[in-house]
Amino acid sequence: MKNQNVSRRLMLLCILSFSFFSASSLAKKFDDLALTPPMGWNSWNTFACEINENMIKEMADIMVSSGMKDAGYQYINIDDCWHGERDTNGNIQVNPKHFPSGMKALADYVHSKGLKLGLYSDAGWKTCGGKPGSRGYEFQDAKQYAAWGIDYLKYDWCNTEGLNAEGAYLTMRDALYTAGHPVVFSICEWGDNQPWEWAKDIGHLWRTSGDIINCWNCEHKHLEGTENEWSSWGVLKILDMRHNIRQYAGPGHWNDMDMMEVGNGMSKLEDQSHFTMWAMLASPLIAGNDLRSMSKQTLAILTNEDVIAINQDILGIQGFKYQTANGVDVWLKPMANGRWAMAVLNRNDDTVEFNFDFVAQGVIKDVLSDKKIDLKNTRYQIKDVWHNKMLGDTTQPLRKKIQGHETLTLILSM
Ligand code: GLA
């Protein structure tokens, strides 16, 4: 009898170890998530560490009542500083003052609205805001997030001295997969280790730059003159920061140009340009403003259905710069059903007159995607999406005044 018990226990142990090792050795990223760039809201750009459960619930409420959910926004992402301490078993807990009902209750609330909840952690021993990081606790944290029902994890890169980025993100990917609850995995190492080269099978999106700030073309230095100096960047700076990485983007794996600053103080035209360019580059559309107090204008920008269609196009092809002259860039993005998006960004402070002879362009070929647009022989209807107006067709040259910092945003369809 005793021997039987021992062998039963041994067998159980074997089965358990086998399932643990096979689960982690079969680990991969969750497929079929983020087949188009994720859309949602994140707390950091406006609130930094000033967050609490009531405010997060209000964001979920307004995401539904404002029509943002219907426009495609889905994730409510809590950034840094939701954390309390680890308990004596090492389990991460919420800050009890700011999240008194706990994270599971908050996730249940957000899910009851038909939305998804995201959290933030860090590959190092502390987050950028000085809260407990996941280093050494990856599997334990991932299990906790799964128990709470977390759907999206942004994973930062502060306090990681000596760590290998690919290894650190792979560890967390495996931990999330093993925990078993589908999670969009958002890599946030600012492009320092070229994640586009190695992260396709690890994460669903990766930041390409340092932090965004709410200005058009500025660089804002922090801790200037110290060894910890770092910069945050305006919209144009982020747009110009990386070249030749569009081939790395596609369904399930995106270049992330950072959470947006729409509604956070730039002009209407700048906000529209910002939104257009994030759409053209197939970047995730994560709003970073206070949704509760946004103006009608901000809401109209964030929910423009044509610009969102450019971003969410199922082909998932990141746009490319076709032409640049006198501070005016022309960007193109192939879309499904033979449509093309075209964005004419006036980087200058002053108005320019833009003249474009479509027919003279002939056949434009995007070598990367093998998509062609034959402007010589095919007539395309032109829609100006910010003005919600048809502008005729491509058989006639286009002549348009474009104000400083404005982006004329067009969809060409047959
Ligand atoms: C880093 C990230 C930001 C934000 C903060 C939080 O700077 O890049 O997006 O998450 O940390 O501390």
mmCIF file of C-alpha atoms in Angstrom, residues 175-391:
data_model
loop_
_atom_site.group_PDB
_atom_site.id
_atom_site.type_symbol
_atom_site.label_atom_id
_atom_site.label_comp_id
_atom_site.label_asym_id
_atom_site.label_seq_id
_atom_site.Cartn_x
_atom_site.Cartn_y
_atom_site.Cartn_z
ATOM 1 C CA ALA A 175 5.971 33.546 -18.895
ATOM 2 C CA LEU A 176 2.850 35.142 -20.386
ATOM 3 C CA TYR A 177 2.213 32.229 -22.687
ATOM 4 C CA THR A 178 2.708 29.700 -19.913
ATOM 5 C CA ALA A 179 0.270 31.631 -17.704
ATOM 6 C CA GLY A 180 -2.296 30.918 -20.395
ATOM 7 C CA HIS A 181 -4.359 34.129 -20.674
ATOM 8 C CA PRO A 182 -3.968 35.814 -24.110
ATOM 9 C CA VAL A 183 -1.982 39.038 -23.784
ATOM 10 C CA VAL A 184 -0.806 41.590 -26.314
ATOM 11 C CA PHE A 185 2.877 42.024 -25.483
ATOM 12 C CA SER A 186 4.121 45.587 -25.991
ATOM 13 C CA ILE A 187 7.901 45.909 -25.999
ATOM 14 C CA CYS A 188 9.089 49.268 -24.700
ATOM 15 C CA GLU A 189 12.874 49.445 -24.951
ATOM 16 C CA TRP A 190 12.790 52.650 -26.988
ATOM 17 C CA GLY A 191 14.481 51.107 -30.056
ATOM 18 C CA ASP A 192 17.853 51.002 -28.282
ATOM 19 C CA ASN A 193 18.467 47.350 -29.206
ATOM 20 C CA GLN A 194 16.739 47.375 -32.614
ATOM 21 C CA PRO A 195 13.821 45.160 -31.487
ATOM 22 C CA TRP A 196 12.382 45.181 -35.031
ATOM 23 C CA GLU A 197 15.262 42.822 -35.928
ATOM 24 C CA TRP A 198 14.471 40.193 -33.285
ATOM 25 C CA ALA A 199 11.044 40.774 -31.760
ATOM 26 C CA LYS A 200 8.641 39.592 -34.471
ATOM 27 C CA ASP A 201 8.034 36.313 -32.653
ATOM 28 C CA ILE A 202 8.326 37.831 -29.185
ATOM 29 C CA GLY A 203 6.007 40.830 -29.057
ATOM 30 C CA HIS A 204 3.101 42.349 -30.958
ATOM 31 C CA LEU A 205 4.576 45.859 -31.045
ATOM 32 C CA TRP A 206 7.806 47.568 -30.120
ATOM 33 C CA ARG A 207 8.605 51.195 -29.422
ATOM 34 C CA THR A 208 10.907 52.786 -31.965
ATOM 35 C CA SER A 209 11.924 55.848 -29.950
ATOM 36 C CA GLY A 210 12.277 57.516 -26.592
ATOM 37 C CA ASP A 211 9.187 59.097 -25.070
ATOM 38 C CA ILE A 212 6.877 61.392 -26.977
ATOM 39 C CA ILE A 213 6.002 64.866 -25.648
ATOM 40 C CA ASN A 214 3.175 67.171 -26.654
ATOM 41 C CA CYS A 215 4.924 69.385 -29.180
ATOM 42 C CA TRP A 216 5.357 69.448 -32.911
ATOM 43 C CA ASN A 217 9.120 69.400 -33.442
ATOM 44 C CA CYS A 218 10.890 69.843 -30.120
ATOM 45 C CA GLU A 219 13.415 67.910 -28.109
ATOM 46 C CA HIS A 220 12.938 68.188 -24.370
ATOM 47 C CA LYS A 221 16.016 67.231 -22.337
ATOM 48 C CA HIS A 222 15.738 65.675 -18.876
ATOM 49 C CA LEU A 223 18.544 65.546 -16.283
ATOM 50 C CA GLU A 224 20.625 67.595 -18.702
ATOM 51 C CA GLY A 225 24.374 67.397 -18.178
ATOM 52 C CA THR A 226 24.171 64.280 -15.992
ATOM 53 C CA GLU A 227 25.074 60.757 -17.043
ATOM 54 C CA ASN A 228 21.364 59.921 -16.918
ATOM 55 C CA GLU A 229 20.414 62.574 -19.464
ATOM 56 C CA TRP A 230 17.537 61.561 -21.745
ATOM 57 C CA SER A 231 15.177 63.322 -24.112
ATOM 58 C CA SER A 232 11.532 63.249 -24.980
ATOM 59 C CA TRP A 233 10.559 64.036 -28.534
ATOM 60 C CA GLY A 234 7.950 65.946 -30.504
ATOM 61 C CA VAL A 235 5.867 64.403 -33.263
ATOM 62 C CA LEU A 236 8.150 65.286 -36.211
ATOM 63 C CA LYS A 237 11.241 64.137 -34.331
ATOM 64 C CA ILE A 238 9.704 60.694 -33.778
ATOM 65 C CA LEU A 239 8.526 60.547 -37.373
ATOM 66 C CA ASP A 240 12.066 61.245 -38.595
ATOM 67 C CA MET A 241 13.901 59.090 -36.083
ATOM 68 C CA ARG A 242 13.959 55.716 -37.828
ATOM 69 C CA HIS A 243 14.492 54.881 -41.449
ATOM 70 C CA ASN A 244 14.167 51.627 -43.314
ATOM 71 C CA ILE A 245 12.236 49.708 -40.702
ATOM 72 C CA ARG A 246 8.894 49.438 -42.462
ATOM 73 C CA GLN A 247 9.683 45.927 -43.674
ATOM 74 C CA TYR A 248 9.524 44.748 -40.064
ATOM 75 C CA ALA A 249 5.903 45.804 -39.565
ATOM 76 C CA GLY A 250 2.920 43.668 -40.475
ATOM 77 C CA PRO A 251 -0.121 41.904 -39.026
ATOM 78 C CA GLY A 252 0.699 40.920 -35.445
ATOM 79 C CA HIS A 253 3.949 42.898 -35.180
ATOM 80 C CA TRP A 254 4.087 46.673 -35.407
ATOM 81 C CA ASN A 255 6.521 49.571 -35.137
ATOM 82 C CA ASP A 256 5.147 51.602 -32.213
ATOM 83 C CA MET A 257 5.698 55.349 -32.474
ATOM 84 C CA ASP A 258 4.457 55.808 -28.881
ATOM 85 C CA MET A 259 1.168 56.777 -27.261
ATOM 86 C CA MET A 260 -0.414 59.792 -28.899
ATOM 87 C CA GLU A 261 -0.505 63.412 -27.740
ATOM 88 C CA VAL A 262 -3.682 64.305 -29.658
ATOM 89 C CA GLY A 263 -5.736 66.645 -27.462
ATOM 90 C CA ASN A 264 -2.793 67.492 -25.226
ATOM 91 C CA GLY A 265 -2.035 71.020 -26.390
ATOM 92 C CA MET A 266 -0.893 71.064 -29.997
ATOM 93 C CA SER A 267 -2.956 72.926 -32.612
ATOM 94 C CA LYS A 268 -5.824 71.278 -34.459
ATOM 95 C CA LEU A 269 -3.764 70.922 -37.640
ATOM 96 C CA GLU A 270 -0.817 69.484 -35.718
ATOM 97 C CA ASP A 271 -3.055 66.980 -33.957
ATOM 98 C CA GLN A 272 -4.556 65.963 -37.287
ATOM 99 C CA SER A 273 -1.097 65.576 -38.828
ATOM 100 C CA HIS A 274 0.039 63.540 -35.829
ATOM 101 C CA PHE A 275 -2.976 61.237 -36.158
ATOM 102 C CA THR A 276 -2.573 60.909 -39.942
ATOM 103 C CA MET A 277 1.099 60.028 -39.707
ATOM 104 C CA TRP A 278 0.569 57.444 -36.959
ATOM 105 C CA ALA A 279 -2.094 55.962 -39.251
ATOM 106 C CA MET A 280 0.152 56.021 -42.329
ATOM 107 C CA LEU A 281 2.934 54.298 -40.408
ATOM 108 C CA ALA A 282 0.560 51.599 -39.130
ATOM 109 C CA SER A 283 1.517 52.564 -35.595
ATOM 110 C CA PRO A 284 -0.720 51.538 -32.701
ATOM 111 C CA LEU A 285 -3.307 54.251 -31.980
ATOM 112 C CA ILE A 286 -3.158 54.633 -28.219
ATOM 113 C CA ALA A 287 -4.734 57.903 -27.071
ATOM 114 C CA GLY A 288 -2.921 59.670 -24.229
ATOM 115 C CA ASN A 289 -5.312 62.498 -23.364
ATOM 116 C CA ASP A 290 -7.901 62.884 -20.616
ATOM 117 C CA LEU A 291 -10.916 61.416 -22.395
ATOM 118 C CA ARG A 292 -13.276 62.847 -19.761
ATOM 119 C CA SER A 293 -12.560 66.451 -20.683
ATOM 120 C CA MET A 294 -11.663 66.196 -24.374
ATOM 121 C CA SER A 295 -13.138 68.725 -26.755
ATOM 122 C CA LYS A 296 -15.439 67.829 -29.634
ATOM 123 C CA GLN A 297 -12.550 68.635 -31.938
ATOM 124 C CA THR A 298 -10.226 66.141 -30.226
ATOM 125 C CA LEU A 299 -12.901 63.450 -30.287
ATOM 126 C CA ALA A 300 -13.544 64.122 -33.976
ATOM 127 C CA ILE A 301 -9.838 63.693 -34.717
ATOM 128 C CA LEU A 302 -9.503 60.490 -32.698
ATOM 129 C CA THR A 303 -12.590 58.954 -34.299
ATOM 130 C CA ASN A 304 -12.144 59.996 -37.940
ATOM 131 C CA GLU A 305 -13.222 56.790 -39.590
ATOM 132 C CA ASP A 306 -11.238 57.218 -42.804
ATOM 133 C CA VAL A 307 -7.973 57.868 -40.980
ATOM 134 C CA ILE A 308 -8.663 54.899 -38.724
ATOM 135 C CA ALA A 309 -9.374 52.808 -41.849
ATOM 136 C CA ILE A 310 -5.946 53.785 -43.194
ATOM 137 C CA ASN A 311 -4.367 52.598 -39.940
ATOM 138 C CA GLN A 312 -6.476 49.474 -39.538
ATOM 139 C CA ASP A 313 -6.272 48.314 -43.136
ATOM 140 C CA ILE A 314 -6.099 44.527 -43.159
ATOM 141 C CA LEU A 315 -3.037 44.334 -45.392
ATOM 142 C CA GLY A 316 -1.048 45.912 -42.552
ATOM 143 C CA ILE A 317 1.489 47.559 -44.865
ATOM 144 C CA GLN A 318 3.373 50.440 -43.256
ATOM 145 C CA GLY A 319 3.401 53.528 -45.470
ATOM 146 C CA PHE A 320 6.498 54.971 -47.128
ATOM 147 C CA LYS A 321 7.820 58.403 -48.058
ATOM 148 C CA TYR A 322 7.370 58.722 -51.812
ATOM 149 C CA GLN A 323 8.708 62.193 -52.357
ATOM 150 C CA THR A 324 10.026 65.180 -50.455
ATOM 151 C CA ALA A 325 10.646 68.733 -51.652
ATOM 152 C CA ASN A 326 10.709 72.164 -50.010
ATOM 153 C CA GLY A 327 9.603 70.851 -46.646
ATOM 154 C CA VAL A 328 6.624 68.986 -48.078
ATOM 155 C CA ASP A 329 6.607 65.189 -47.796
ATOM 156 C CA VAL A 330 4.328 62.918 -49.785
ATOM 157 C CA TRP A 331 3.645 59.579 -48.105
ATOM 158 C CA LEU A 332 1.834 56.614 -49.629
ATOM 159 C CA LYS A 333 0.280 53.523 -48.074
ATOM 160 C CA PRO A 334 -1.189 50.645 -50.081
ATOM 161 C CA MET A 335 -4.557 49.487 -48.783
ATOM 162 C CA ALA A 336 -6.859 46.546 -49.455
ATOM 163 C CA ASN A 337 -9.128 46.517 -52.559
ATOM 164 C CA GLY A 338 -6.669 48.534 -54.609
ATOM 165 C CA ARG A 339 -7.073 51.667 -52.521
ATOM 166 C CA TRP A 340 -4.127 53.876 -51.603
ATOM 167 C CA ALA A 341 -3.755 56.441 -48.847
ATOM 168 C CA MET A 342 -1.735 59.544 -49.587
ATOM 169 C CA ALA A 343 -0.586 62.054 -46.987
ATOM 170 C CA VAL A 344 0.975 65.385 -47.907
ATOM 171 C CA LEU A 345 2.708 66.735 -44.833
ATOM 172 C CA ASN A 346 3.659 70.400 -44.829
ATOM 173 C CA ARG A 347 6.515 70.577 -42.337
ATOM 174 C CA ASN A 348 6.926 74.326 -42.895
ATOM 175 C CA ASP A 349 5.418 76.989 -40.646
ATOM 176 C CA ASP A 350 3.867 78.744 -43.657
ATOM 177 C CA THR A 351 1.205 77.780 -46.145
ATOM 178 C CA VAL A 352 2.415 76.187 -49.362
ATOM 179 C CA GLU A 353 0.714 75.589 -52.648
ATOM 180 C CA PHE A 354 0.896 71.932 -53.527
ATOM 181 C CA ASN A 355 0.677 70.911 -57.168
ATOM 182 C CA PHE A 356 0.588 67.264 -58.040
ATOM 183 C CA ASP A 357 0.132 65.786 -61.459
ATOM 184 C CA PHE A 358 -1.050 62.236 -60.784
ATOM 185 C CA VAL A 359 -0.885 61.078 -64.405
ATOM 186 C CA ALA A 360 2.719 62.210 -64.714
ATOM 187 C CA GLN A 361 3.702 59.853 -61.863
ATOM 188 C CA GLY A 362 2.953 56.871 -64.117
ATOM 189 C CA VAL A 363 3.041 53.555 -62.300
ATOM 190 C CA ILE A 364 4.250 53.749 -58.713
ATOM 191 C CA LYS A 365 5.449 50.461 -57.352
ATOM 192 C CA ASP A 366 6.011 49.658 -53.693
ATOM 193 C CA VAL A 367 8.832 47.163 -54.037
ATOM 194 C CA LEU A 368 8.400 45.889 -50.483
ATOM 195 C CA SER A 369 4.741 44.880 -50.785
ATOM 196 C CA ASP A 370 4.746 44.447 -54.550
ATOM 197 C CA LYS A 371 1.683 46.731 -54.776
ATOM 198 C CA LYS A 372 1.376 49.048 -57.759
ATOM 199 C CA ILE A 373 -0.742 52.066 -58.484
ATOM 200 C CA ASP A 374 -1.128 52.910 -62.145
ATOM 201 C CA LEU A 375 -1.874 56.615 -62.199
ATOM 202 C CA LYS A 376 -1.308 56.861 -65.932
ATOM 203 C CA ASN A 377 -4.038 54.502 -67.061
ATOM 204 C CA THR A 378 -6.401 54.192 -64.118
ATOM 205 C CA ARG A 379 -8.786 56.826 -62.844
ATOM 206 C CA TYR A 380 -8.918 57.076 -59.056
ATOM 207 C CA GLN A 381 -11.498 59.039 -57.087
ATOM 208 C CA ILE A 382 -9.891 61.270 -54.475
ATOM 209 C CA LYS A 383 -11.315 61.782 -51.004
ATOM 210 C CA ASP A 384 -9.924 64.462 -48.674
ATOM 211 C CA VAL A 385 -10.603 62.701 -45.406
ATOM 212 C CA TRP A 386 -10.145 65.563 -42.920
ATOM 213 C CA HIS A 387 -12.602 67.699 -44.881
ATOM 214 C CA ASN A 388 -14.806 64.709 -45.727
ATOM 215 C CA LYS A 389 -14.957 65.900 -49.299
ATOM 216 C CA MET A 390 -14.447 64.374 -52.748
ATOM 217 C CA LEU A 391 -11.796 66.260 -54.742
#
